[in-house]
Amino acid sequence: MKALVAVKRVVDYNVKVRVKSDGSDVDISNVKMSMNPFDEIAVEEAVRLKEAGKISEIVVVSLGVKQCEETLRTALAMGADRAIHVETDETLAPLAVAKLLHAVAQSEQPDVLLLGKQAIDDDANQTPQMLAALLNAPQGTFASKVELNDGEAVITREIDGGLETIALRLPAVISTDLRLNEPRYVKLPNIMQAKKKPLEKKTVADLGVDVTPRLQQIKVAEPKSRSAGIKVDSVAELVAKLKNEAKVI
Amino acid sequence: MSVLIIAEHNNRELNPATLHAIQAARQLGEVAVLVAGHQAEAVVEQTKQVSGVHHVLLAQAVHYETGLAEELAPLVVSLASSYSHIGATATAFGKNLMPRVAALLDCSQISDLTEIIDAHTFVRPIYAGNAYATVQSQEPKLVLTFRATAFDAAATEGGSATVETVAAEPAQNLSRFVGRELTQSDRPELTQAKVIVSGGRALGSAEQFNRVLTPLADKLNAAIGASRAAVDAGYAPNDYQVGQTGKVVAPELYIAVGISGAIQHLAGMQDSKVIVAINKDPEAPIFNVADYGLVADLFTAVPELIAALDS
């Protein structure tokens, strides 16, 4: 079985982003970039499935600027076999990403497509579901457990009240939740090896997808700031404040 | 303009989360609600009484029973032509279903929106709530998910919607429901609770998490939440998690116990009306958003707090 894993390069999760002074966007110049944490989990899961003998080849794909190559090299160092980089300077919305991944999937014909449940920059949580729709494939979103059997993926999903288990006919799209696994650290020898693994370049035009944005970002603003309140000295004072001042108990 | 809201339910009861999407949708036009399920008449009875609902559509089939997106999406698409906007609350159900609908309609989606500027312009949080983007859609049809805590719930009484049965679409059979394991609790539901007591890694173990927080939550009739660190450490079940990747809550009172206040946690609770932090580290970032902070060891402060509430 072949797995296709999509990875996104995003602002590192530890960075507190600032809005640009003109309100056009957040300022991400000179901030640390990393692989989206949910995508790391997707790569890790694919590698584990390969180690378990369920998957024979892992193809990792990323869409975006030149530096996405670094993200792909990280995935290769984690254990992916080869990479595809669809290079573009356009800002891609989830629907455009899903269409591009759909085009890649049509030439690669994977049995399993693994994606993170959301990117921590746009927080959209859309791409896997959209990709599944375009492929007319089933979707196992927010997965915390994945089992591959003959022709079927059994997924445990995180839902609001607990957990749910579903079985999906392959090929299927799976989106990863944080609980699925703990991604491995890449070791130096693996990074060296990853430099020799194949990385294929494609363009948006090669894939024949119209990526014209259909949503316009008019402005970006700081959240309503919440300032620090007061520090109380004792539990008694806290209770008094909650009762008399805040009137919430 | 009319808006189609997809009801979340378990075939017996309408999930209160849907009431928030209904209330939000009233700002956009006449509201219709789709109840797709199996033997879901009770849900229709509740939905038609919801204030602001004009029309209830009922689609019944065995393959709609468990809410699989593969089955529901073609149904929603078959009804889409009559509506300018299609939406749901941004719960696990809504997040799973709506993007599939959007892609089938070849429309983009606006996720987890917190404010409606006009019929085409919306505000939504990005970067874990560290920024808010105003987005305008040029799409002929708008697919939306609404953040529950940003909109009031529609009243469950006062409505008198008409009910229409619509035809089910054929089963897709791409996926199969196997089972569901729900966390048993007598407490208020986390996203609906007025008071939340939330614990972090400082609780130290699952046993202490329960021993310390349960009596306080009982006292305040509160739901119990947890930080990602506490969930990852196995102190609390996953569905307790509050944050960017867990649930977004906005109760009247949020008591953060032994939680440092990482960006990802703040994303899930900083719209709470009053935030209380109990932490022994005076430098913890949680104190930057807390209305009332108590620098103290939680293992002595929480029992004292319970005693003080008793008196």
Tab-separated table of N, CA and C in Angstrom, chain A residues 90-206:
chain	number	residue	atom	x	y	z
A	90	GLU	N	1.851	31.928	-4.430
A	90	GLU	CA	0.460	32.309	-4.119
A	90	GLU	C	0.107	31.863	-2.697
A	91	THR	N	-0.787	32.621	-2.057
A	91	THR	CA	-1.373	32.148	-0.808
A	91	THR	C	-2.509	31.198	-1.185
A	92	LEU	N	-2.424	29.984	-0.710
A	92	LEU	CA	-3.400	28.981	-1.119
A	92	LEU	C	-4.452	28.764	-0.030
A	93	ALA	N	-5.706	28.879	-0.409
A	93	ALA	CA	-6.805	28.585	0.517
A	93	ALA	C	-7.022	27.071	0.543
A	94	PRO	N	-7.687	26.566	1.602
A	94	PRO	CA	-7.877	25.110	1.700
A	94	PRO	C	-8.485	24.461	0.451
A	95	LEU	N	-9.447	25.128	-0.189
A	95	LEU	CA	-10.065	24.508	-1.370
A	95	LEU	C	-9.039	24.343	-2.492
A	96	ALA	N	-8.175	25.345	-2.676
A	96	ALA	CA	-7.124	25.256	-3.697
A	96	ALA	C	-6.134	24.155	-3.337
A	97	VAL	N	-5.783	24.076	-2.050
A	97	VAL	CA	-4.871	23.024	-1.597
A	97	VAL	C	-5.484	21.651	-1.864
A	98	ALA	N	-6.766	21.510	-1.525
A	98	ALA	CA	-7.442	20.226	-1.736
A	98	ALA	C	-7.439	19.854	-3.221
A	99	LYS	N	-7.645	20.851	-4.092
A	99	LYS	CA	-7.657	20.561	-5.532
A	99	LYS	C	-6.270	20.157	-6.036
A	100	LEU	N	-5.249	20.827	-5.523
A	100	LEU	CA	-3.884	20.476	-5.923
A	100	LEU	C	-3.523	19.072	-5.420
A	101	LEU	N	-3.895	18.777	-4.177
A	101	LEU	CA	-3.610	17.445	-3.631
A	101	LEU	C	-4.397	16.376	-4.384
A	102	HIS	N	-5.605	16.740	-4.791
A	102	HIS	CA	-6.420	15.822	-5.585
A	102	HIS	C	-5.700	15.473	-6.882
A	103	ALA	N	-5.129	16.503	-7.530
A	103	ALA	CA	-4.403	16.276	-8.779
A	103	ALA	C	-3.177	15.386	-8.544
A	104	VAL	N	-2.455	15.639	-7.449
A	104	VAL	CA	-1.297	14.804	-7.120
A	104	VAL	C	-1.749	13.365	-6.863
A	105	ALA	N	-2.848	13.224	-6.125
A	105	ALA	CA	-3.353	11.889	-5.778
A	105	ALA	C	-3.768	11.121	-7.037
A	106	GLN	N	-4.266	11.845	-8.021
A	106	GLN	CA	-4.688	11.144	-9.238
A	106	GLN	C	-3.508	10.545	-9.982
A	107	SER	N	-2.352	11.188	-9.909
A	107	SER	CA	-1.208	10.569	-10.579
A	107	SER	C	-0.507	9.541	-9.683
A	108	GLU	N	-0.572	9.745	-8.372
A	108	GLU	CA	0.129	8.829	-7.460
A	108	GLU	C	-0.698	7.608	-7.058
A	109	GLN	N	-2.022	7.772	-7.077
A	109	GLN	CA	-2.928	6.676	-6.700
A	109	GLN	C	-2.602	6.047	-5.336
A	110	PRO	N	-2.558	6.854	-4.265
A	110	PRO	CA	-2.292	6.274	-2.944
A	110	PRO	C	-3.514	5.528	-2.397
A	111	ASP	N	-3.240	4.617	-1.467
A	111	ASP	CA	-4.335	3.902	-0.797
A	111	ASP	C	-4.796	4.655	0.447
A	112	VAL	N	-3.850	5.360	1.058
A	112	VAL	CA	-4.155	6.120	2.267
A	112	VAL	C	-3.613	7.530	2.090
A	113	LEU	N	-4.417	8.538	2.450
A	113	LEU	CA	-3.958	9.920	2.402
A	113	LEU	C	-4.009	10.460	3.822
A	114	LEU	N	-2.850	10.864	4.327
A	114	LEU	CA	-2.785	11.332	5.714
A	114	LEU	C	-2.492	12.830	5.748
A	115	LEU	N	-3.307	13.571	6.517
A	115	LEU	CA	-3.126	15.017	6.653
A	115	LEU	C	-3.342	15.388	8.110
A	116	GLY	N	-2.801	16.502	8.528
A	116	GLY	CA	-3.109	17.013	9.857
A	116	GLY	C	-4.541	17.525	9.890
A	117	LYS	N	-5.166	17.522	11.071
A	117	LYS	CA	-6.566	17.948	11.108
A	117	LYS	C	-6.711	19.456	10.867
A	118	GLN	N	-5.698	20.239	11.228
A	118	GLN	CA	-5.766	21.664	10.930
A	118	GLN	C	-4.348	22.233	10.947
A	119	ALA	N	-4.168	23.339	10.240
A	119	ALA	CA	-2.890	24.041	10.294
A	119	ALA	C	-3.013	25.092	11.382
A	120	ILE	N	-1.943	25.269	12.149
A	120	ILE	CA	-2.041	26.164	13.302
A	120	ILE	C	-1.913	27.634	12.920
A	121	ASP	N	-1.822	27.930	11.603
A	121	ASP	CA	-1.836	29.341	11.198
A	121	ASP	C	-3.255	29.794	10.813
A	122	ASP	N	-3.859	29.120	9.822
A	122	ASP	CA	-5.217	29.561	9.435
A	122	ASP	C	-6.314	28.890	10.263
A	123	ASP	N	-5.961	27.845	11.017
A	123	ASP	CA	-6.931	27.156	11.878
A	123	ASP	C	-8.222	26.762	11.142
A	124	ALA	N	-8.124	26.461	9.842
A	124	ALA	CA	-9.341	26.231	9.056
A	124	ALA	C	-9.976	24.866	9.315
A	125	ASN	N	-9.154	23.827	9.429
A	125	ASN	CA	-9.703	22.479	9.599
A	125	ASN	C	-10.650	22.121	8.452
A	126	GLN	N	-10.172	22.268	7.217
A	126	GLN	CA	-11.005	22.006	6.041
A	126	GLN	C	-10.373	21.059	5.017
A	127	THR	N	-9.061	21.181	4.814
A	127	THR	CA	-8.434	20.536	3.651
A	127	THR	C	-8.691	19.023	3.552
A	128	PRO	N	-8.528	18.247	4.648
A	128	PRO	CA	-8.735	16.804	4.486
A	128	PRO	C	-10.161	16.460	4.034
A	129	GLN	N	-11.135	17.153	4.643
A	129	GLN	CA	-12.528	16.875	4.292
A	129	GLN	C	-12.795	17.240	2.831
A	130	MET	N	-12.225	18.364	2.388
A	130	MET	CA	-12.416	18.797	1.000
A	130	MET	C	-11.754	17.823	0.032
A	131	LEU	N	-10.558	17.379	0.397
A	131	LEU	CA	-9.852	16.418	-0.454
A	131	LEU	C	-10.652	15.119	-0.564
A	132	ALA	N	-11.179	14.661	0.559
A	132	ALA	CA	-11.987	13.430	0.540
A	132	ALA	C	-13.190	13.598	-0.382
A	133	ALA	N	-13.814	14.770	-0.309
A	133	ALA	CA	-14.984	15.031	-1.158
A	133	ALA	C	-14.591	14.973	-2.636
A	134	LEU	N	-13.485	15.615	-2.991
A	134	LEU	CA	-13.066	15.654	-4.398
A	134	LEU	C	-12.708	14.264	-4.922
A	135	LEU	N	-12.154	13.436	-4.039
A	135	LEU	CA	-11.789	12.069	-4.431
A	135	LEU	C	-12.973	11.112	-4.359
A	136	ASN	N	-14.098	11.608	-3.858
A	136	ASN	CA	-15.226	10.748	-3.512
A	136	ASN	C	-14.764	9.573	-2.647
A	137	ALA	N	-13.895	9.897	-1.697
A	137	ALA	CA	-13.347	8.892	-0.785
A	137	ALA	C	-13.923	9.133	0.609
A	138	PRO	N	-13.930	8.106	1.462
A	138	PRO	CA	-14.372	8.340	2.843
A	138	PRO	C	-13.328	9.112	3.632
A	139	GLN	N	-13.763	9.709	4.745
A	139	GLN	CA	-12.876	10.525	5.559
A	139	GLN	C	-12.902	10.063	7.007
A	140	GLY	N	-11.719	9.983	7.592
A	140	GLY	CA	-11.608	9.666	9.023
A	140	GLY	C	-10.929	10.843	9.678
A	141	THR	N	-11.724	11.839	10.102
A	141	THR	CA	-11.147	13.065	10.641
A	141	THR	C	-10.881	12.917	12.138
A	142	PHE	N	-9.935	13.716	12.627
A	142	PHE	CA	-9.589	13.815	14.055
A	142	PHE	C	-9.229	12.429	14.626
A	143	ALA	N	-8.409	11.697	13.874
A	143	ALA	CA	-8.101	10.319	14.247
A	143	ALA	C	-7.131	10.258	15.421
A	144	SER	N	-7.457	9.417	16.412
A	144	SER	CA	-6.517	9.168	17.504
A	144	SER	C	-6.017	7.730	17.460
A	145	LYS	N	-6.526	6.933	16.508
A	145	LYS	CA	-6.022	5.574	16.319
A	145	LYS	C	-6.335	5.156	14.884
A	146	VAL	N	-5.360	4.544	14.236
A	146	VAL	CA	-5.530	4.110	12.849
A	146	VAL	C	-5.090	2.658	12.727
A	147	GLU	N	-5.974	1.828	12.172
A	147	GLU	CA	-5.593	0.441	11.877
A	147	GLU	C	-5.873	0.177	10.415
A	148	LEU	N	-4.924	-0.408	9.725
A	148	LEU	CA	-5.144	-0.734	8.321
A	148	LEU	C	-5.329	-2.232	8.183
A	149	ASN	N	-6.463	-2.602	7.606
A	149	ASN	CA	-6.705	-4.014	7.328
A	149	ASN	C	-6.859	-4.163	5.826
A	150	ASP	N	-7.305	-5.327	5.383
A	150	ASP	CA	-7.477	-5.527	3.952
A	150	ASP	C	-8.572	-4.631	3.408
A	151	GLY	N	-8.168	-3.674	2.605
A	151	GLY	CA	-9.154	-2.836	1.924
A	151	GLY	C	-9.914	-1.894	2.831
A	152	GLU	N	-9.520	-1.815	4.100
A	152	GLU	CA	-10.303	-1.014	5.048
A	152	GLU	C	-9.389	-0.348	6.075
A	153	ALA	N	-9.738	0.889	6.438
A	153	ALA	CA	-9.035	1.553	7.532
A	153	ALA	C	-10.030	1.707	8.682
A	154	VAL	N	-9.642	1.265	9.860
A	154	VAL	CA	-10.511	1.430	11.031
A	154	VAL	C	-9.934	2.573	11.869
A	155	ILE	N	-10.746	3.594	12.063
A	155	ILE	CA	-10.285	4.839	12.668
A	155	ILE	C	-11.043	5.099	13.958
A	156	THR	N	-10.315	5.426	15.011
A	156	THR	CA	-10.958	5.948	16.213
A	156	THR	C	-10.851	7.460	16.149
A	157	ARG	N	-11.983	8.142	16.269
A	157	ARG	CA	-12.031	9.596	16.120
A	157	ARG	C	-12.323	10.264	17.455
A	158	GLU	N	-11.744	11.443	17.629
A	158	GLU	CA	-12.073	12.238	18.809
A	158	GLU	C	-13.296	13.084	18.484
A	159	ILE	N	-14.380	12.840	19.195
A	159	ILE	CA	-15.589	13.647	19.007
A	159	ILE	C	-15.875	14.393	20.306
A	160	ASP	N	-16.911	15.254	20.296
A	160	ASP	CA	-17.098	16.130	21.454
A	160	ASP	C	-17.371	15.378	22.750
A	161	GLY	N	-18.121	14.290	22.681
A	161	GLY	CA	-18.459	13.607	23.927
A	161	GLY	C	-17.533	12.455	24.273
A	162	GLY	N	-16.537	12.177	23.442
A	162	GLY	CA	-15.685	11.029	23.710
A	162	GLY	C	-15.030	10.532	22.436
A	163	LEU	N	-15.212	9.249	22.143
A	163	LEU	CA	-14.565	8.646	20.976
A	163	LEU	C	-15.582	7.920	20.107
A	164	GLU	N	-15.244	7.826	18.824
A	164	GLU	CA	-16.111	7.128	17.882
A	164	GLU	C	-15.238	6.294	16.968
A	165	THR	N	-15.691	5.119	16.628
A	165	THR	CA	-14.918	4.275	15.712
A	165	THR	C	-15.693	4.089	14.416
A	166	ILE	N	-14.986	4.283	13.304
A	166	ILE	CA	-15.604	4.076	11.993
A	166	ILE	C	-14.648	3.263	11.124
A	167	ALA	N	-15.219	2.599	10.126
A	167	ALA	CA	-14.402	1.833	9.185
A	167	ALA	C	-14.562	2.461	7.813
A	168	LEU	N	-13.452	2.693	7.131
A	168	LEU	CA	-13.465	3.386	5.850
A	168	LEU	C	-12.970	2.454	4.744
A	169	ARG	N	-13.665	2.506	3.616
A	169	ARG	CA	-13.203	1.747	2.453
A	169	ARG	C	-11.993	2.467	1.859
A	170	LEU	N	-10.964	1.754	1.485
A	170	LEU	CA	-9.788	2.375	0.873
A	170	LEU	C	-10.018	2.599	-0.621
A	171	PRO	N	-9.438	3.644	-1.190
A	171	PRO	CA	-8.602	4.667	-0.571
A	171	PRO	C	-9.408	5.614	0.314
A	172	ALA	N	-8.737	6.072	1.401
A	172	ALA	CA	-9.415	6.917	2.371
A	172	ALA	C	-8.517	8.075	2.785
A	173	VAL	N	-9.158	9.160	3.220
A	173	VAL	CA	-8.431	10.326	3.724
A	173	VAL	C	-8.537	10.324	5.252
A	174	ILE	N	-7.399	10.446	5.904
A	174	ILE	CA	-7.379	10.425	7.369
A	174	ILE	C	-6.745	11.719	7.862
A	175	SER	N	-7.405	12.394	8.812
A	175	SER	CA	-6.775	13.580	9.400
A	175	SER	C	-6.434	13.305	10.857
A	176	THR	N	-5.255	13.768	11.260
A	176	THR	CA	-4.694	13.341	12.538
A	176	THR	C	-5.011	14.299	13.669
A	177	ASP	N	-5.335	13.746	14.829
A	177	ASP	CA	-5.452	14.531	16.046
A	177	ASP	C	-4.149	14.382	16.838
A	178	LEU	N	-3.981	15.229	17.834
A	178	LEU	CA	-2.726	15.229	18.597
A	178	LEU	C	-2.446	13.909	19.287
A	179	ARG	N	-3.503	13.204	19.650
A	179	ARG	CA	-3.343	11.996	20.456
A	179	ARG	C	-2.898	10.788	19.641
A	180	LEU	N	-2.801	10.936	18.334
A	180	LEU	CA	-2.517	9.764	17.507
A	180	LEU	C	-1.155	9.154	17.822
A	181	ASN	N	-0.150	9.998	17.978
A	181	ASN	CA	1.185	9.457	18.277
A	181	ASN	C	2.096	10.583	18.765
A	182	GLU	N	3.298	10.201	19.102
A	182	GLU	CA	4.338	11.158	19.518
A	182	GLU	C	5.405	11.134	18.423
A	183	PRO	N	5.520	12.198	17.617
A	183	PRO	CA	6.489	12.160	16.513
A	183	PRO	C	7.921	11.984	17.016
A	184	ARG	N	8.720	11.259	16.248
A	184	ARG	CA	10.111	10.982	16.621
A	184	ARG	C	11.000	12.199	16.364
A	185	TYR	N	12.118	12.234	17.049
A	185	TYR	CA	13.136	13.237	16.739
A	185	TYR	C	13.950	12.737	15.564
A	186	VAL	N	14.311	13.652	14.675
A	186	VAL	CA	15.164	13.229	13.565
A	186	VAL	C	16.620	13.297	13.997
A	187	LYS	N	17.334	12.228	13.678
A	187	LYS	CA	18.752	12.162	14.046
A	187	LYS	C	19.596	12.625	12.865
A	188	LEU	N	20.800	13.068	13.161
A	188	LEU	CA	21.685	13.609	12.130
A	188	LEU	C	21.899	12.662	10.942
A	189	PRO	N	22.183	11.370	11.190
A	189	PRO	CA	22.373	10.472	10.029
A	189	PRO	C	21.139	10.443	9.109
A	190	ASN	N	19.950	10.525	9.711
A	190	ASN	CA	18.722	10.524	8.909
A	190	ASN	C	18.600	11.795	8.074
A	191	ILE	N	19.055	12.904	8.666
A	191	ILE	CA	19.025	14.170	7.921
A	191	ILE	C	19.974	14.068	6.719
A	192	MET	N	21.135	13.463	6.933
A	192	MET	CA	22.089	13.290	5.843
A	192	MET	C	21.502	12.395	4.751
A	193	GLN	N	20.897	11.291	5.165
A	193	GLN	CA	20.270	10.377	4.197
A	193	GLN	C	19.164	11.058	3.419
A	194	ALA	N	18.413	11.892	4.136
A	194	ALA	CA	17.243	12.537	3.517
A	194	ALA	C	17.653	13.434	2.362
A	195	LYS	N	18.878	13.952	2.408
A	195	LYS	CA	19.349	14.824	1.329
A	195	LYS	C	19.476	14.066	0.015
A	196	LYS	N	19.620	12.752	0.114
A	196	LYS	CA	19.788	11.947	-1.101
A	196	LYS	C	18.455	11.426	-1.632
A	197	LYS	N	17.413	11.570	-0.849
A	197	LYS	CA	16.116	11.036	-1.306
A	197	LYS	C	15.525	11.939	-2.381
A	198	PRO	N	14.740	11.354	-3.308
A	198	PRO	CA	14.228	12.150	-4.426
A	198	PRO	C	13.214	13.215	-4.001
A	199	LEU	N	13.351	14.409	-4.569
A	199	LEU	CA	12.405	15.495	-4.338
A	199	LEU	C	12.024	16.071	-5.704
A	200	GLU	N	10.804	15.817	-6.083
A	200	GLU	CA	10.338	16.197	-7.413
A	200	GLU	C	9.669	17.563	-7.341
A	201	LYS	N	9.930	18.401	-8.363
A	201	LYS	CA	9.320	19.735	-8.403
A	201	LYS	C	8.166	19.750	-9.396
A	202	LYS	N	7.078	20.370	-8.987
A	202	LYS	CA	5.956	20.573	-9.910
A	202	LYS	C	5.484	22.013	-9.768
A	203	THR	N	4.708	22.455	-10.735
A	203	THR	CA	4.112	23.785	-10.619
A	203	THR	C	2.597	23.642	-10.599
A	204	VAL	N	1.952	24.714	-10.178
A	204	VAL	CA	0.480	24.724	-10.167
A	204	VAL	C	-0.035	24.496	-11.592
A	205	ALA	N	0.656	25.091	-12.575
A	205	ALA	CA	0.226	24.934	-13.978
A	205	ALA	C	0.321	23.472	-14.422
A	206	ASP	N	1.377	22.750	-13.965
A	206	ASP	CA	1.497	21.316	-14.301
A	206	ASP	C	0.248	20.549	-13.895
